mmCIF file of N, CA, C and O in Angstrom:
data_model
loop_
_atom_site.group_PDB
_atom_site.id
_atom_site.type_symbol
_atom_site.label_atom_id
_atom_site.label_comp_id
_atom_site.label_asym_id
_atom_site.label_seq_id
_atom_site.Cartn_x
_atom_site.Cartn_y
_atom_site.Cartn_z
ATOM 1 N N MET A 1 11.866 -16.193 -39.668
ATOM 2 C CA MET A 1 12.644 -15.785 -38.709
ATOM 3 C C MET A 1 12.167 -14.130 -37.853
ATOM 4 O O MET A 1 12.615 -14.179 -36.614
ATOM 5 N N LEU A 2 10.717 -14.041 -38.913
ATOM 6 C CA LEU A 2 10.279 -13.168 -38.081
ATOM 7 C C LEU A 2 9.633 -13.198 -36.671
ATOM 8 O O LEU A 2 8.744 -12.412 -36.219
ATOM 9 N N ASP A 3 9.014 -14.433 -36.751
ATOM 10 C CA ASP A 3 7.746 -14.732 -35.785
ATOM 11 C C ASP A 3 9.150 -15.354 -34.308
ATOM 12 O O ASP A 3 8.883 -15.155 -33.248
ATOM 13 N N LEU A 4 10.657 -15.861 -34.310
ATOM 14 C CA LEU A 4 11.540 -15.904 -34.235
ATOM 15 C C LEU A 4 11.636 -14.771 -32.982
ATOM 16 O O LEU A 4 11.474 -14.515 -31.849
ATOM 17 N N SER A 5 11.822 -13.515 -33.645
ATOM 18 C CA SER A 5 12.130 -12.217 -33.402
ATOM 19 C C SER A 5 10.961 -11.691 -32.236
ATOM 20 O O SER A 5 11.518 -11.133 -31.470
ATOM 21 N N ARG A 6 9.737 -11.796 -32.238
ATOM 22 C CA ARG A 6 8.728 -11.590 -32.133
ATOM 23 C C ARG A 6 8.735 -12.672 -31.169
ATOM 24 O O ARG A 6 8.137 -11.681 -29.479
ATOM 25 N N ASN A 7 8.774 -13.793 -30.630
ATOM 26 C CA ASN A 7 8.831 -14.509 -29.672
ATOM 27 C C ASN A 7 10.249 -14.194 -28.817
ATOM 28 O O ASN A 7 9.493 -14.083 -27.084
ATOM 29 N N LEU A 8 10.858 -13.852 -28.989
ATOM 30 C CA LEU A 8 11.593 -13.130 -28.267
ATOM 31 C C LEU A 8 11.956 -12.168 -27.136
ATOM 32 O O LEU A 8 11.084 -11.935 -26.522
ATOM 33 N N GLU A 9 10.889 -10.883 -28.273
ATOM 34 C CA GLU A 9 10.382 -9.510 -27.868
ATOM 35 C C GLU A 9 9.883 -10.082 -26.625
ATOM 36 O O GLU A 9 9.351 -9.415 -25.308
ATOM 37 N N CYS A 10 9.180 -10.871 -26.874
ATOM 38 C CA CYS A 10 7.452 -11.313 -25.770
ATOM 39 C C CYS A 10 8.552 -11.933 -24.277
ATOM 40 O O CYS A 10 7.783 -10.969 -22.822
ATOM 41 N N LYS A 11 8.936 -12.504 -24.933
ATOM 42 C CA LYS A 11 10.192 -13.364 -23.345
ATOM 43 C C LYS A 11 11.002 -11.999 -22.864
ATOM 44 O O LYS A 11 11.206 -12.440 -21.560
ATOM 45 N N MET A 12 11.590 -10.876 -23.210
ATOM 46 C CA MET A 12 12.447 -9.984 -22.810
ATOM 47 C C MET A 12 11.494 -8.722 -22.027
ATOM 48 O O MET A 12 12.337 -7.966 -21.667
ATOM 49 N N ARG A 13 10.269 -8.933 -21.783
ATOM 50 C CA ARG A 13 9.569 -7.733 -21.336
ATOM 51 C C ARG A 13 9.749 -7.788 -20.161
ATOM 52 O O ARG A 13 9.979 -8.714 -19.288
ATOM 53 N N VAL A 14 10.402 -6.484 -19.742
ATOM 54 C CA VAL A 14 10.456 -6.867 -18.107
ATOM 55 C C VAL A 14 9.039 -5.980 -17.450
ATOM 56 O O VAL A 14 9.008 -5.374 -17.886
ATOM 57 N N LYS A 15 9.114 -6.571 -16.360
ATOM 58 C CA LYS A 15 7.851 -5.916 -15.571
ATOM 59 C C LYS A 15 8.589 -4.768 -14.665
ATOM 60 O O LYS A 15 9.519 -4.573 -14.312
ATOM 61 N N LEU A 16 7.603 -3.897 -15.035
ATOM 62 C CA LEU A 16 7.872 -2.683 -14.646
ATOM 63 C C LEU A 16 7.598 -2.461 -12.269
ATOM 64 O O LEU A 16 8.391 -2.111 -12.632
ATOM 65 N N GLU A 17 6.646 -3.143 -12.639
ATOM 66 C CA GLU A 17 6.501 -3.491 -11.132
ATOM 67 C C GLU A 17 6.406 -4.514 -10.607
ATOM 68 O O GLU A 17 5.345 -5.373 -10.747
ATOM 69 N N PRO A 18 7.269 -5.868 -9.950
ATOM 70 C CA PRO A 18 7.675 -7.315 -9.330
ATOM 71 C C PRO A 18 6.916 -7.140 -8.455
ATOM 72 O O PRO A 18 6.225 -6.247 -7.637
ATOM 73 N N GLU A 19 6.052 -8.489 -8.729
ATOM 74 C CA GLU A 19 5.127 -8.611 -7.223
ATOM 75 C C GLU A 19 6.008 -8.642 -5.775
ATOM 76 O O GLU A 19 4.978 -7.958 -5.453
ATOM 77 N N THR A 20 6.317 -8.151 -5.146
ATOM 78 C CA THR A 20 7.534 -8.125 -4.311
ATOM 79 C C THR A 20 6.988 -6.645 -4.095
ATOM 80 O O THR A 20 6.035 -6.222 -2.545
ATOM 81 N N ALA A 21 7.097 -6.128 -4.514
ATOM 82 C CA ALA A 21 6.218 -4.583 -4.274
ATOM 83 C C ALA A 21 5.283 -4.502 -4.297
ATOM 84 O O ALA A 21 4.980 -3.394 -3.958
ATOM 85 N N PHE A 22 4.123 -5.163 -4.901
ATOM 86 C CA PHE A 22 3.294 -4.810 -4.893
ATOM 87 C C PHE A 22 2.735 -5.182 -3.445
ATOM 88 O O PHE A 22 2.314 -5.011 -2.643
ATOM 89 N N ILE A 23 3.343 -6.234 -3.061
ATOM 90 C CA ILE A 23 2.789 -6.938 -2.002
ATOM 91 C C ILE A 23 3.704 -6.246 -0.369
ATOM 92 O O ILE A 23 2.505 -5.636 0.454
ATOM 93 N N GLY A 24 4.845 -5.267 -1.265
ATOM 94 C CA GLY A 24 4.907 -4.233 0.679
ATOM 95 C C GLY A 24 4.294 -2.621 0.076
ATOM 96 O O GLY A 24 4.194 -2.589 1.296
ATOM 97 N N LYS A 25 3.898 -2.540 -0.255
ATOM 98 C CA LYS A 25 2.418 -1.985 -1.286
ATOM 99 C C LYS A 25 1.829 -1.690 -0.408
ATOM 100 O O LYS A 25 0.785 -1.385 0.428
ATOM 101 N N LYS A 26 1.151 -2.904 -0.177
ATOM 102 C CA LYS A 26 -0.245 -3.951 0.517
ATOM 103 C C LYS A 26 0.234 -3.523 1.415
ATOM 104 O O LYS A 26 -0.607 -3.107 2.728
ATOM 105 N N PHE A 27 1.435 -4.338 2.214
ATOM 106 C CA PHE A 27 1.140 -4.431 3.750
ATOM 107 C C PHE A 27 1.663 -3.179 4.237
ATOM 108 O O PHE A 27 1.041 -2.726 5.116
ATOM 109 N N ALA A 28 2.123 -1.806 3.888
ATOM 110 C CA ALA A 28 2.003 -0.440 3.874
ATOM 111 C C ALA A 28 1.021 0.415 3.915
ATOM 112 O O ALA A 28 0.832 0.926 4.920
ATOM 113 N N TYR A 29 0.131 -0.458 2.971
ATOM 114 C CA TYR A 29 -1.350 0.796 3.551
ATOM 115 C C TYR A 29 -2.282 0.147 4.429
ATOM 116 O O TYR A 29 -3.037 1.185 4.845
ATOM 117 N N ILE A 30 -1.546 -1.028 4.790
ATOM 118 C CA ILE A 30 -2.820 -1.823 5.566
ATOM 119 C C ILE A 30 -2.120 -0.828 6.615
ATOM 120 O O ILE A 30 -2.784 -1.110 8.295
ATOM 121 N N PHE A 31 -0.678 -0.832 6.847
ATOM 122 C CA PHE A 31 0.315 -0.552 8.418
ATOM 123 C C PHE A 31 -0.351 0.372 8.843
ATOM 124 O O PHE A 31 -0.489 1.064 9.724
ATOM 125 N N PHE A 32 -0.176 1.330 7.647
ATOM 126 C CA PHE A 32 -0.476 3.005 8.213
ATOM 127 C C PHE A 32 -1.972 3.824 8.104
ATOM 128 O O PHE A 32 -2.169 4.268 9.119
ATOM 129 N N GLY A 33 -2.872 2.404 7.671
ATOM 130 C CA GLY A 33 -4.467 2.593 7.980
ATOM 131 C C GLY A 33 -4.206 2.372 9.171
ATOM 132 O O GLY A 33 -5.434 3.194 10.194
ATOM 133 N N ILE A 34 -4.258 1.277 10.237
ATOM 134 C CA ILE A 34 -4.145 0.737 11.412
ATOM 135 C C ILE A 34 -3.637 1.912 12.366
ATOM 136 O O ILE A 34 -4.249 1.649 13.024
ATOM 137 N N ILE A 35 -2.479 2.601 12.199
ATOM 138 C CA ILE A 35 -1.721 3.493 12.691
ATOM 139 C C ILE A 35 -2.330 5.071 12.718
ATOM 140 O O ILE A 35 -3.025 5.479 13.892
ATOM 141 N N PHE A 36 -3.125 5.552 11.470
ATOM 142 C CA PHE A 36 -3.638 6.450 11.880
ATOM 143 C C PHE A 36 -5.387 6.087 12.154
ATOM 144 O O PHE A 36 -5.441 7.033 13.037
ATOM 145 N N GLY A 37 -5.358 5.033 12.645
ATOM 146 C CA GLY A 37 -6.629 4.641 12.763
ATOM 147 C C GLY A 37 -6.991 4.996 14.285
ATOM 148 O O GLY A 37 -7.303 5.059 15.284
ATOM 149 N N LEU A 38 -5.768 4.118 14.515
ATOM 150 C CA LEU A 38 -6.063 4.206 16.264
ATOM 151 C C LEU A 38 -5.600 5.695 16.964
ATOM 152 O O LEU A 38 -6.043 6.018 17.391
ATOM 153 N N ASN A 39 -4.772 6.433 15.920
ATOM 154 C CA ASN A 39 -4.603 7.759 16.279
ATOM 155 C C ASN A 39 -5.820 8.464 16.434
ATOM 156 O O ASN A 39 -5.998 9.276 17.310
ATOM 157 N N ALA A 40 -6.513 8.788 15.250
ATOM 158 C CA ALA A 40 -7.449 9.127 15.630
ATOM 159 C C ALA A 40 -9.052 8.803 16.420
ATOM 160 O O ALA A 40 -9.483 9.767 16.647
ATOM 161 N N ILE A 41 -8.895 7.334 16.484
ATOM 162 C CA ILE A 41 -9.918 6.795 18.107
ATOM 163 C C ILE A 41 -9.286 7.988 18.801
ATOM 164 O O ILE A 41 -9.682 7.791 20.137
ATOM 165 N N ALA A 42 -8.047 7.912 18.798
ATOM 166 C CA ALA A 42 -7.051 8.799 20.563
ATOM 167 C C ALA A 42 -7.921 10.030 20.421
ATOM 168 O O ALA A 42 -7.652 10.149 21.459
ATOM 169 N N PHE A 43 -7.626 9.836 19.254
ATOM 170 C CA PHE A 43 -7.708 11.795 19.393
ATOM 171 C C PHE A 43 -8.868 11.988 19.492
ATOM 172 O O PHE A 43 -9.423 13.123 19.964
ATOM 173 N N PHE A 44 -10.308 11.823 19.259
ATOM 174 C CA PHE A 44 -11.529 11.612 18.821
ATOM 175 C C PHE A 44 -11.895 10.912 20.742
ATOM 176 O O PHE A 44 -12.861 12.395 21.265
ATOM 177 N N TRP A 45 -11.251 10.013 21.368
ATOM 178 C CA TRP A 45 -11.629 10.272 23.100
ATOM 179 C C TRP A 45 -11.341 10.805 23.315
ATOM 180 O O TRP A 45 -11.699 11.541 24.866
ATOM 181 N N TYR A 46 -9.929 11.739 23.234
ATOM 182 C CA TYR A 46 -9.846 12.845 24.423
ATOM 183 C C TYR A 46 -9.951 13.849 24.022
ATOM 184 O O TYR A 46 -10.657 14.593 25.122
ATOM 185 N N PHE A 47 -10.972 14.510 22.971
ATOM 186 C CA PHE A 47 -11.324 15.668 22.522
ATOM 187 C C PHE A 47 -13.301 15.503 23.570
ATOM 188 O O PHE A 47 -13.706 16.538 24.007
ATOM 189 N N PHE A 48 -13.716 14.232 23.598
ATOM 190 C CA PHE A 48 -14.504 13.721 23.202
ATOM 191 C C PHE A 48 -15.256 13.449 24.808
ATOM 192 O O PHE A 48 -16.653 13.403 25.718
ATOM 193 N N PHE A 49 -14.427 12.199 25.321
ATOM 194 C CA PHE A 49 -14.937 12.016 26.370
ATOM 195 C C PHE A 49 -14.080 11.451 27.681
ATOM 196 O O PHE A 49 -14.121 11.296 28.955
ATOM 197 N N SER A 50 -12.370 13.067 27.494
ATOM 198 C CA SER A 50 -11.820 12.963 28.564
ATOM 199 C C SER A 50 -12.665 13.840 29.864
ATOM 200 O O SER A 50 -13.295 14.756 28.572
ATOM 201 N N ASN A 51 -12.792 14.156 30.357
ATOM 202 C CA ASN A 51 -13.500 14.812 31.852
ATOM 203 C C ASN A 51 -12.404 16.504 31.225
ATOM 204 O O ASN A 51 -11.365 16.543 32.891
ATOM 205 N N LEU A 52 -12.331 16.757 30.084
ATOM 206 C CA LEU A 52 -11.523 18.357 30.483
ATOM 207 C C LEU A 52 -12.559 19.138 31.034
ATOM 208 O O LEU A 52 -13.665 19.468 31.200
ATOM 209 N N THR A 53 -11.288 20.444 31.712
ATOM 210 C CA THR A 53 -12.003 20.948 32.698
ATOM 211 C C THR A 53 -12.004 22.935 31.993
ATOM 212 O O THR A 53 -10.735 22.527 31.363
#
């Protein structure tokens, strides 16, 4: 009986973070990395390579 309760305890355990949340977080990191990277490139190009007078 004690073994059965341990077995049920392991099966009833709930994951705190499901796999879909992990995939969504990874997508968000990649998306924001691309956006901020392109903004940084545009910023440096504007200040260093445009002919400001």
